[in-house]
XYZ file of C-alpha atoms in Angstrom:
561
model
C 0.000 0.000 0.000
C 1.050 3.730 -0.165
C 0.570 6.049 2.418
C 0.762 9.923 1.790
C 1.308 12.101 4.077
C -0.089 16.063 2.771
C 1.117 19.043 4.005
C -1.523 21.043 6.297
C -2.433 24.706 5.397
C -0.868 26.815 8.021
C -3.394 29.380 9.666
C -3.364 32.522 8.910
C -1.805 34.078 12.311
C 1.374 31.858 11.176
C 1.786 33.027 7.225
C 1.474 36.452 7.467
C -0.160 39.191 4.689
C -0.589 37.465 1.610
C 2.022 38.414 -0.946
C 4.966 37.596 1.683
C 7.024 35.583 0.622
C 8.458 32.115 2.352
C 12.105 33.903 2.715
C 10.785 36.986 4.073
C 7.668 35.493 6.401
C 10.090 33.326 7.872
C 12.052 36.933 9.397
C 8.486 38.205 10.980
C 7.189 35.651 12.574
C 6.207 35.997 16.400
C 7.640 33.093 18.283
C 4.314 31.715 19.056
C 3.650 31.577 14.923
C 6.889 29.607 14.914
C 5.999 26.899 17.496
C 2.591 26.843 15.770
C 4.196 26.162 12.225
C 7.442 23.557 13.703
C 4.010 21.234 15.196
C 2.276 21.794 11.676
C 2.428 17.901 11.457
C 0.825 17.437 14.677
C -2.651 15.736 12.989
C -0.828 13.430 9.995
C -2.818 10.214 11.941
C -3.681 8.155 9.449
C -5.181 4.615 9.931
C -5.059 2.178 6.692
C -6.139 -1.589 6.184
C -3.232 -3.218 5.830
C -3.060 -7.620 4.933
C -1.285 -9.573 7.032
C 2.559 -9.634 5.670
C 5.549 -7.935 4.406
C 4.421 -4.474 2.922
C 6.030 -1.437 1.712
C 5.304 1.377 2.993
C 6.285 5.157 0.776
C 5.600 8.068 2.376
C 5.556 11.384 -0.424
C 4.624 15.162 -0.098
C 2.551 15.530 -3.860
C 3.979 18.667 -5.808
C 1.443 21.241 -5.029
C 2.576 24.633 -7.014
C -0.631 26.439 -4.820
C 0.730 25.438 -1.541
C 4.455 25.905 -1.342
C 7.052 28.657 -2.893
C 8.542 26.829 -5.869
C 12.081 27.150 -7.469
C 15.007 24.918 -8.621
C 15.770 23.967 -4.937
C 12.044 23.687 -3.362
C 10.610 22.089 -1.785
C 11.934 18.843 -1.751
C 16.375 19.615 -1.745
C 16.597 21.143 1.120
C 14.652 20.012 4.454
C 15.229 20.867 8.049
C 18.689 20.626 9.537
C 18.488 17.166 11.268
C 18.906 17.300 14.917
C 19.188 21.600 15.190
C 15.970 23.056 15.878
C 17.041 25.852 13.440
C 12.959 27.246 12.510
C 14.360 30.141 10.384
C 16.344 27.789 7.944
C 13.400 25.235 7.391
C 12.178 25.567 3.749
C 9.839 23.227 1.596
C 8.301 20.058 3.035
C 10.024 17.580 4.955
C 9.291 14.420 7.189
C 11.484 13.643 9.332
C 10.356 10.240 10.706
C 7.352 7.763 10.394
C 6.022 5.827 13.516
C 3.746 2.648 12.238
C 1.590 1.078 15.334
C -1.150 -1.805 15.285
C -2.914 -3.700 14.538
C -6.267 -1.957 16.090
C -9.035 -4.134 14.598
C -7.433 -7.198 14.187
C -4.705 -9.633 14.944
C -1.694 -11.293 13.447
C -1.852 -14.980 13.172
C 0.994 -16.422 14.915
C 1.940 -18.424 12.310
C 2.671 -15.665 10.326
C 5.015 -14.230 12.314
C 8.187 -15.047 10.861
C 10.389 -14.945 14.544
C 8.181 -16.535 15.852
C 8.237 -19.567 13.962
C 12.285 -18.954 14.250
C 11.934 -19.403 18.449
C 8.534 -21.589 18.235
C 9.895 -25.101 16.792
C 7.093 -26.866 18.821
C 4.590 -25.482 20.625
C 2.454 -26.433 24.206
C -0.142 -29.250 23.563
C -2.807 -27.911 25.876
C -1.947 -24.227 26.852
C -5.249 -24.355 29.471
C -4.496 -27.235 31.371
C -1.192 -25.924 32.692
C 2.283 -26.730 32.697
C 2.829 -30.679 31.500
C 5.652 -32.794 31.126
C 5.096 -32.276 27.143
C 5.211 -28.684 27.524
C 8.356 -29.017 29.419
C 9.907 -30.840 27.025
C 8.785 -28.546 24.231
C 10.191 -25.971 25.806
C 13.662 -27.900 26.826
C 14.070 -27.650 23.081
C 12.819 -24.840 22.345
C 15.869 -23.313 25.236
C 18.214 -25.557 24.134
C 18.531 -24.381 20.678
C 18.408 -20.524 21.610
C 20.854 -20.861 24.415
C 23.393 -22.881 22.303
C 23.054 -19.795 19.757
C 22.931 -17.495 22.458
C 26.559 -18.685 24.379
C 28.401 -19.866 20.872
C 28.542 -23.716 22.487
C 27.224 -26.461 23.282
C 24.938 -26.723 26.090
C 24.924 -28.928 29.325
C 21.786 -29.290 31.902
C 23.280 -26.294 34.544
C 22.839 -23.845 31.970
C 19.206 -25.222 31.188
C 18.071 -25.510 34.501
C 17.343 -21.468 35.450
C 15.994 -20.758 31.964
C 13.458 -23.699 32.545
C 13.309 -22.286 36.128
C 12.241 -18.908 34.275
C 9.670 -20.619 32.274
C 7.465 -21.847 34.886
C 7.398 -19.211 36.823
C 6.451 -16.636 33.406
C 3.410 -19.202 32.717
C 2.444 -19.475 36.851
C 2.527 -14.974 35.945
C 0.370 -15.656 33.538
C -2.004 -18.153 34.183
C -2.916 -15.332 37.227
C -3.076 -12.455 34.638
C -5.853 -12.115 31.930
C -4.258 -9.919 30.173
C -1.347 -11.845 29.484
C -0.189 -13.965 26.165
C -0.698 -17.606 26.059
C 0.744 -19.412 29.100
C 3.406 -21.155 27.255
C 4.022 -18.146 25.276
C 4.581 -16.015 28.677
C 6.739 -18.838 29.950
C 9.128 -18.591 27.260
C 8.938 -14.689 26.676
C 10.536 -14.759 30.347
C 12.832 -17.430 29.802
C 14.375 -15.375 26.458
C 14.634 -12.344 29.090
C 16.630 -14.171 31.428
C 18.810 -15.881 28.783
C 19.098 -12.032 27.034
C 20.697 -10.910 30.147
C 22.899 -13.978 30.841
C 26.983 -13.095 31.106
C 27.754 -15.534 28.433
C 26.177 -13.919 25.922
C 26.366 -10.222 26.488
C 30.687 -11.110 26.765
C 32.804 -12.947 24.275
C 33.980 -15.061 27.227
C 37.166 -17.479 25.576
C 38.246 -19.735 28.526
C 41.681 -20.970 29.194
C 42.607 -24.692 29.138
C 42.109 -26.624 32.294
C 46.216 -27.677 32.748
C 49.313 -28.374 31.034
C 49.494 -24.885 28.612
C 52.234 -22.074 29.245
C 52.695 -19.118 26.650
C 50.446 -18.559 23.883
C 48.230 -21.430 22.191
C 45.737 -21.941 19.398
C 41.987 -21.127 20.314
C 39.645 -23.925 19.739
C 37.070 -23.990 16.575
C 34.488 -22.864 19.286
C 36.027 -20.024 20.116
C 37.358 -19.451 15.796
C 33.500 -19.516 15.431
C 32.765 -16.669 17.497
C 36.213 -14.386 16.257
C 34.977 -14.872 12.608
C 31.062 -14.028 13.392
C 32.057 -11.063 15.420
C 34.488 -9.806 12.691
C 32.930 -10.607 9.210
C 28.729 -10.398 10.558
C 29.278 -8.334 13.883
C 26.850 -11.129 15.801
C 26.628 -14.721 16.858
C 27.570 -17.477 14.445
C 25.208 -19.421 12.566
C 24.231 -23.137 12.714
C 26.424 -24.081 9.775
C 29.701 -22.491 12.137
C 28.411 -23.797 15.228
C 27.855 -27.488 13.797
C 31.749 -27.408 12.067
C 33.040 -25.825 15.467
C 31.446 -28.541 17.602
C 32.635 -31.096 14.910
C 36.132 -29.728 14.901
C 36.555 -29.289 11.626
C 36.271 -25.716 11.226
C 39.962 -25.340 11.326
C 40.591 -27.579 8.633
C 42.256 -24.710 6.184
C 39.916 -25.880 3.186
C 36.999 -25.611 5.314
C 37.696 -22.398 6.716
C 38.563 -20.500 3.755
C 35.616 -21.762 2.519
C 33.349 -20.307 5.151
C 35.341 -16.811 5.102
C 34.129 -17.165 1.437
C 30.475 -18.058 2.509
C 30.072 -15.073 5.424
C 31.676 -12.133 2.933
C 29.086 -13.223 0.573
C 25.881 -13.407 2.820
C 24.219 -10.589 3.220
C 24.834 -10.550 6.774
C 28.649 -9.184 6.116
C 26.807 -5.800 5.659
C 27.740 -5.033 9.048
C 30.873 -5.709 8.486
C 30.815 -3.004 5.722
C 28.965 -0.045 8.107
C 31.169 -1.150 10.850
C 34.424 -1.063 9.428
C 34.205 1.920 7.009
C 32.557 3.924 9.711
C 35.085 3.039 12.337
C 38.743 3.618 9.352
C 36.973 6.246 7.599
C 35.279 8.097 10.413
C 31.755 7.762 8.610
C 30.619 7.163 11.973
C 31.152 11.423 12.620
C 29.092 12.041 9.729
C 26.062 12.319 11.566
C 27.477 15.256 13.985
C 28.850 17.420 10.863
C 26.481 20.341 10.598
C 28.259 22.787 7.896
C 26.753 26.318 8.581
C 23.503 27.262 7.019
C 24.267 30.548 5.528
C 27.697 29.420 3.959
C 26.154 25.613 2.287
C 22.771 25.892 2.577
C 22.001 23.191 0.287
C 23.529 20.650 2.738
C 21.037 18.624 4.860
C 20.565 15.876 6.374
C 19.430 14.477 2.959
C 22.204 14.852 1.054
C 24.397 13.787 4.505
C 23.112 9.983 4.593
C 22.928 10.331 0.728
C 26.906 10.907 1.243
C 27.487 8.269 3.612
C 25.311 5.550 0.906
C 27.682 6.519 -1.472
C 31.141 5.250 0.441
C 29.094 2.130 2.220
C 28.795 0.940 -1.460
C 31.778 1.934 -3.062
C 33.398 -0.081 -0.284
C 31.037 -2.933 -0.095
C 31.944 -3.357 -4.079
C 35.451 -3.651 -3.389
C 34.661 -6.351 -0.887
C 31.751 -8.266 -2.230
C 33.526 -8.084 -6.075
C 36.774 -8.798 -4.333
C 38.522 -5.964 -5.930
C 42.034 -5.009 -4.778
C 42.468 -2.573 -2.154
C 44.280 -0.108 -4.098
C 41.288 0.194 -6.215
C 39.963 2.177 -2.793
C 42.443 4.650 -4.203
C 42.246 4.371 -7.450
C 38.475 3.144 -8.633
C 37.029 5.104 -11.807
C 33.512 4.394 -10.741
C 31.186 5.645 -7.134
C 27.697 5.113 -6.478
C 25.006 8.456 -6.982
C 21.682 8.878 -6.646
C 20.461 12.520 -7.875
C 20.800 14.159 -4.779
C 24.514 13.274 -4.936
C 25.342 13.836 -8.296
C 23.760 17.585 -8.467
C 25.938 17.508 -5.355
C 29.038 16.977 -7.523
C 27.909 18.925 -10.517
C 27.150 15.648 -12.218
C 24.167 15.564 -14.692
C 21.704 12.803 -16.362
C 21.245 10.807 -12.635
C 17.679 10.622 -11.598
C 15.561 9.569 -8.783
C 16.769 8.804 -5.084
C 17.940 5.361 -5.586
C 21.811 4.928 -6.011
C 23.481 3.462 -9.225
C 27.156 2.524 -10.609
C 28.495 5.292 -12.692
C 32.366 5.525 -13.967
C 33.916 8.729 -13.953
C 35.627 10.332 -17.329
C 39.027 10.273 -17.915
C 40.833 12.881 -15.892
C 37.858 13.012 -13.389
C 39.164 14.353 -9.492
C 36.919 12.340 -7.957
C 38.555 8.763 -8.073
C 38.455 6.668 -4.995
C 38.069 7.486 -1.687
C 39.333 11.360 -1.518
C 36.811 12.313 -4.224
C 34.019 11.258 -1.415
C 32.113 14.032 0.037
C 31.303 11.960 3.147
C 35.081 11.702 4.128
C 35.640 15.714 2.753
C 32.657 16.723 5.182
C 33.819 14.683 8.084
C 37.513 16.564 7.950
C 36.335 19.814 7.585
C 34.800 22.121 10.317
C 31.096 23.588 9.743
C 32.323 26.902 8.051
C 35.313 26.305 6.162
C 37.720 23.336 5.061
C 40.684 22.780 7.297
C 43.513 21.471 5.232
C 45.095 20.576 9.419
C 42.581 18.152 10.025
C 42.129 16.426 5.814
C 46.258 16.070 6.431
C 45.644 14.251 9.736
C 43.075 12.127 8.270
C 45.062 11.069 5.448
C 48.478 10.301 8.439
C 46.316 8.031 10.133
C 43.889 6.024 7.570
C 45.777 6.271 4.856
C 49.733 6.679 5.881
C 49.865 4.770 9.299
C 51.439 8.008 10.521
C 49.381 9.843 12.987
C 50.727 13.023 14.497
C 51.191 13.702 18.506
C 48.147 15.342 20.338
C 48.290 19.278 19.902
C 49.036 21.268 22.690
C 46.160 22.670 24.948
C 46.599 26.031 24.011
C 46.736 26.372 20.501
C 45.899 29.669 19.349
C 43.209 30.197 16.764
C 44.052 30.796 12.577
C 44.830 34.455 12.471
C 42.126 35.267 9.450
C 42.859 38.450 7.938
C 45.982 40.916 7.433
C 46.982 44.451 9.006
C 45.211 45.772 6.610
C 41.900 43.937 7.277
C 42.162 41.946 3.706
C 41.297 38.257 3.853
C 44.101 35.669 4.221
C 44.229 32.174 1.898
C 44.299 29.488 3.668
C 47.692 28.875 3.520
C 48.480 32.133 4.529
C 46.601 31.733 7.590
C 48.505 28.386 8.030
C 51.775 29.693 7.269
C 51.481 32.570 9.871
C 50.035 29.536 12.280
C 53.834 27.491 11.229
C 55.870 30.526 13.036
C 55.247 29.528 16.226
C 57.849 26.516 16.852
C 55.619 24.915 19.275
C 53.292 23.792 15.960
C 55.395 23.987 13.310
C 56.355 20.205 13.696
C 53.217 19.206 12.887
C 52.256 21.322 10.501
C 54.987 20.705 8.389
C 53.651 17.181 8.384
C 50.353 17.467 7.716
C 49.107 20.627 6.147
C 51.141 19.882 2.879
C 48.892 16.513 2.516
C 45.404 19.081 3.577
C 46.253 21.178 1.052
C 45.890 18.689 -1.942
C 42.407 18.595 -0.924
C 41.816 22.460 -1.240
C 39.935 22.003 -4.205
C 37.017 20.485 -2.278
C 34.760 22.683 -0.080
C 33.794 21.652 3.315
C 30.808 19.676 1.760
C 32.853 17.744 -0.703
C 31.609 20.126 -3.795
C 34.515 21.571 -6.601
C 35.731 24.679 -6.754
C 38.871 26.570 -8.008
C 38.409 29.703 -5.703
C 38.843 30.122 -2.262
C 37.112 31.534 0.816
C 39.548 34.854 0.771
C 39.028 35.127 -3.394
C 42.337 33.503 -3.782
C 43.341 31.037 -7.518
C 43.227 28.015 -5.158
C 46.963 26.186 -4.549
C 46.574 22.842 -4.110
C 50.212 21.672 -4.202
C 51.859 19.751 -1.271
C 54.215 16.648 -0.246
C 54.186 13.220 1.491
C 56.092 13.771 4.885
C 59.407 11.897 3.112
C 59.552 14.997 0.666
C 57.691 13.927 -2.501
C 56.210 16.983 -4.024
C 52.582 16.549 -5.817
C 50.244 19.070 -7.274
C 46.297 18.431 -6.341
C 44.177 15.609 -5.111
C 45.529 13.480 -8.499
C 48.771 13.728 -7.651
C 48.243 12.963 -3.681
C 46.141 9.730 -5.225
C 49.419 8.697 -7.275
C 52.072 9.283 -5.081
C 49.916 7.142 -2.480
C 49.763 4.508 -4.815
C 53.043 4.572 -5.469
C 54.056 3.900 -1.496
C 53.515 0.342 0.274
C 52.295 2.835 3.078
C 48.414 2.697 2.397
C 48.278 -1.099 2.091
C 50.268 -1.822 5.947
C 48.174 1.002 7.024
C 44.603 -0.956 6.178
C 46.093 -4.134 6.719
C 46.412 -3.179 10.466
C 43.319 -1.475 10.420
C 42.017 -4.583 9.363
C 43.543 -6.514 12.134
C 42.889 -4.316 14.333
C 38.857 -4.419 13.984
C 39.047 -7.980 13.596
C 40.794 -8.655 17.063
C 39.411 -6.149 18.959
C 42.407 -4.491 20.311
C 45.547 -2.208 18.844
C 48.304 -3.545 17.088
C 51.510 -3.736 19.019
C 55.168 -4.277 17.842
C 54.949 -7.994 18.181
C 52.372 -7.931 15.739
C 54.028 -6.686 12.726
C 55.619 -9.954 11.798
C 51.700 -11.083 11.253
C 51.250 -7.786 9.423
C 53.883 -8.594 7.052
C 53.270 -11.931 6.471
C 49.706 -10.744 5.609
C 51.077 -8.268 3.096
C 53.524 -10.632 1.569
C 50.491 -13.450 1.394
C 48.228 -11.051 -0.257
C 50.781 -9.389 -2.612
C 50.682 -12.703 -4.840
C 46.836 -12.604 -5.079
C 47.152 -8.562 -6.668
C 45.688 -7.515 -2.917
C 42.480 -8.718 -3.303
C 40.143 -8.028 -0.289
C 39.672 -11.686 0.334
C 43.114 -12.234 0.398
C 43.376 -9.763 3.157
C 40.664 -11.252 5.118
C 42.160 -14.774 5.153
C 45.826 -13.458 6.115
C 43.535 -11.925 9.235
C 41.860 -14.920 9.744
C 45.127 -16.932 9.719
C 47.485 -14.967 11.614
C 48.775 -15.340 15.077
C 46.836 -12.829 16.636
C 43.258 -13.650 15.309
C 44.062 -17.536 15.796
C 46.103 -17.622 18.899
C 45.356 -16.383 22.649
C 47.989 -15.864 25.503
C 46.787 -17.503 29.139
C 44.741 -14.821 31.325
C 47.029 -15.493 34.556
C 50.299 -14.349 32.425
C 48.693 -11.429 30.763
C 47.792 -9.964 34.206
C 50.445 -11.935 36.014
């Protein structure tokens, strides 16, 4: 079905004269006219009939030339800034959520109910005559299958006997309760509550062998399970792990490369995707960058998950076409959707949904510094900051990140004696004379710089903020001179720096903990191991998945000890 939700006149006490326009009604109203218009939505209940089922639901504001102000960017490019209750910036229509409740007149079958069925695999055989040895049984089953999901092993009686414990006393609740579900039902809802909040599975717990192990020693396929469900789905492992774990053949190296194969494929490794860019990349900050209103108005919060879309799939088709890693660098292709690509200045891309698209020779924009996501998370909300795009690029990129600043840094010194505005690297050159920042500086704004060409929102531009012809030369902190973000892109692919630097961010993520100096010989045997497959992503994965520190696990006593 389609629901549509229509924008409500506003009264007259909150529009003004007629013959106002939006831009200028928006600078006279009273406040009380403002809180009026900001809970304009305050009546958009509606209440369909909806079948039983997986349904789609589109929510759309109709083009209505009599209701709103139209022009090139109205009403639909620019909604409310999300998360800044900012009333004198909100033009056009714009929904910010949708909140779907029910059902009211009827009730879902419970066999439709697709959990359900996933937790029900039998069900009570008279749920009036109270709790029988059937039932009991049913739901032994039912707690032993959850439970062995639930703490990534198998399961003995102790750790049955409370959630069973749990279960009689949620259908004893309910058999006193009218209002509650099904007794069975209520016995089990409890049990899942207790088993939700059990140690074992809110904690990756790996235990040590009982006796006879000093120094470090290879984790069982139990434990393998749970390090490759964690790293490649971000959750529990599946029954196909879990029955090759408990069989001990998960470790067998044809079998395991095989499931590494398997997991990057399934769906499921989407989290691995969010997770991993958002946590290298710093997608993650995306959603706090608010660029100024009056200097990019046309960025919202629209065009800011738009941005993030855009890397999540450009990375997730390196990894599920198992590209090599230096085609993060060096890919002629991105993602867009039309809100992106009038973004970048790029024509002929329609509608909201996101499609392939190669670049043309020459284009700025290839790989990952061309993405406005990453341009708009190293920039501050009114201006670029060549400072913190050189920082990113020592850390993700180089492996090289600078010391903390100083606590007292002064601020960038804008404008001359005369009152005329400096460039930006005049502001950072006067910024260099002080020798207490100049050693970082020198590091990192020549590497900023290359990115000058890129506003704070990731858009083009050849002029800067102070009128300046913008300069985007700069150099790699071992001297190599480049001009622009193409020649940043080549003289990155022409280091071994970017591939150690993702191969430990890799690790890194994948273990759970930073890389220290004894793991660099697993860092370079990863590099050398992937080096004969042309760096392939998968190649990458399985020198994780094989190396010391994702298979291997010093005892607890001589870490602390």
């Amino acid at each position: 079905f389609r629901l549509e939700a229509v924008p409500v006149s506003q009264p007259e006490d909150a529009t003004g004269s007629g013959g106002i326009s939006q831009i200028a009604r928006r600078l006279t109203l009273s406040r009380a006219a403002r809180a009026l218009r900001n809970r304009a939505d305050a009546h958009w209940n509606v209440r369909v009939p909806v079948s039983a089922g997986v349904r789609d639901v589109v929510i759309t504001f109709p083009g209505r030339t009599a209701a709103l102000d139209e022009s090139a960017r109205l009403p639909f490019l620019r909604p409310y800034p999300a998360g800044v209750n900012m009333p004198e910036t909100r033009t056009g229509a714009y929904l910010h959520s949708v909140e779907i409740s029910g059902p009211y007149d009827g009730a879902a079958s419970a066999d439709s109910l697709e959990s359900r069925r996933r937790i029900f695999v039998c069900d009570a055989v008279n749920d009036d005559a109270g709790v029988s040895e059937t039932d009991l049984e049913c739901a032994r089953e039912i707690l032993h299958r959850l439970a062995r999901l639930a703490y990534r092993r198998p399961v003995v009686s102790a750790d049955l006997a409370p959630l069973l414990e749990f279960f009689r006393e949620g259908s004893e609740q309910a058999s006193d309760d009218i209002n509650s579900p099904r007794r069975f039902d209520a016995g089990i809802q409890l049990a899942l509550k207790r088993l939700l909040v059990a140690p074992e599975f809110l904690f990756r717990i790996e235990r040590d062998p009982e006796q006879g192990t000093s120094g470090p020693y290879t984790i069982g396929d139990m434990a393998l399970a749970s390090r490759l469900s964690f790293f490649l789905w971000s959750s529990i492992p599946d029954e196909e792990l879990l029955q090759l774990a408990a069989s001990g053949r998960l470790s067998d190296p044809a079998e395991l490369e095989h499931q590494v194969t398997r997991m990057l494929s399934d769906p499921r490794s989407q989290s691995f995707i969010s997770n991993f860019a958002g946590q290298w990349l710093f997608l993650r900050n995306l959603e706090a960058t608010v660029p100024v209103q009056s200097v990019y108005p046309d960025f919202d919060d629209t065009l800011r998950q738009a941005l993030r879309g855009e890397t999540e799939l450009f990375f997730a088709s390196i990894v599920r076409e198992d590209r090599s890693i230096v085609d993060l660098l060096s890919a002629d292709y991105t993602y867009l959707n039309e809100r992106v690509a009038r973004h970048y200045g790029i024509t002929d891309v329609k509608g909201s949904h996101f499609r392939r698209i190669e670049y043309p020779a020459g284009s700025q924009r290839r790989g990952l510094l061309g993405h406005g996501s990453i341009l708009a998370v190293t920039s501050y909300p009114d201006r670029t900051s060549p400072v913190v795009r050189g920082k990113w690029i020592l850390e993700n990129l180089l492996g090289a990140p600078p010391p903390d600043p100083p606590a007292d840094v002064p601020a960038l010194i804008v404008t001359d004696g005369a009152g005329s505005a400096l460039s930006m690297r005049e502001r950072l050159a006067r910024h260099r004379e002080d020798p207490n920042c100049a050693s970082c500086h020198a590091l990192m704004d020549p590497l900023g710089f290359a990115l000058e060409n890129f506003d704070a929102t990731g858009r083009w531009r050849l002029i800067g903020d102070a009128g300046e012809q913008i300069d985007a030369a700069g150099a790699l902190p071992d001297g190599t001179q480049f001009d622009g973000v193409q020649g940043l892109r080549e003289s990155l692919l022409s280091s071994d720096l970017f591939v150690t630097t993702l191969t430990e961010k890799l690790l890194t993520y994948a273990i759970g903990r930073g890389i220290e100096h004894y793991d660099m010989p697993a860092v370079r045997a990863i590099i050398r191991n992937a080096e004969e497959d042309q760096f392939r992503f998968s190649s990458l994965v399985m020198g994780v998945v094989n190396s010391v520190p994702f298979r291997q696990r010093m005892l607890a006593q001589e870490q602390t000890g």
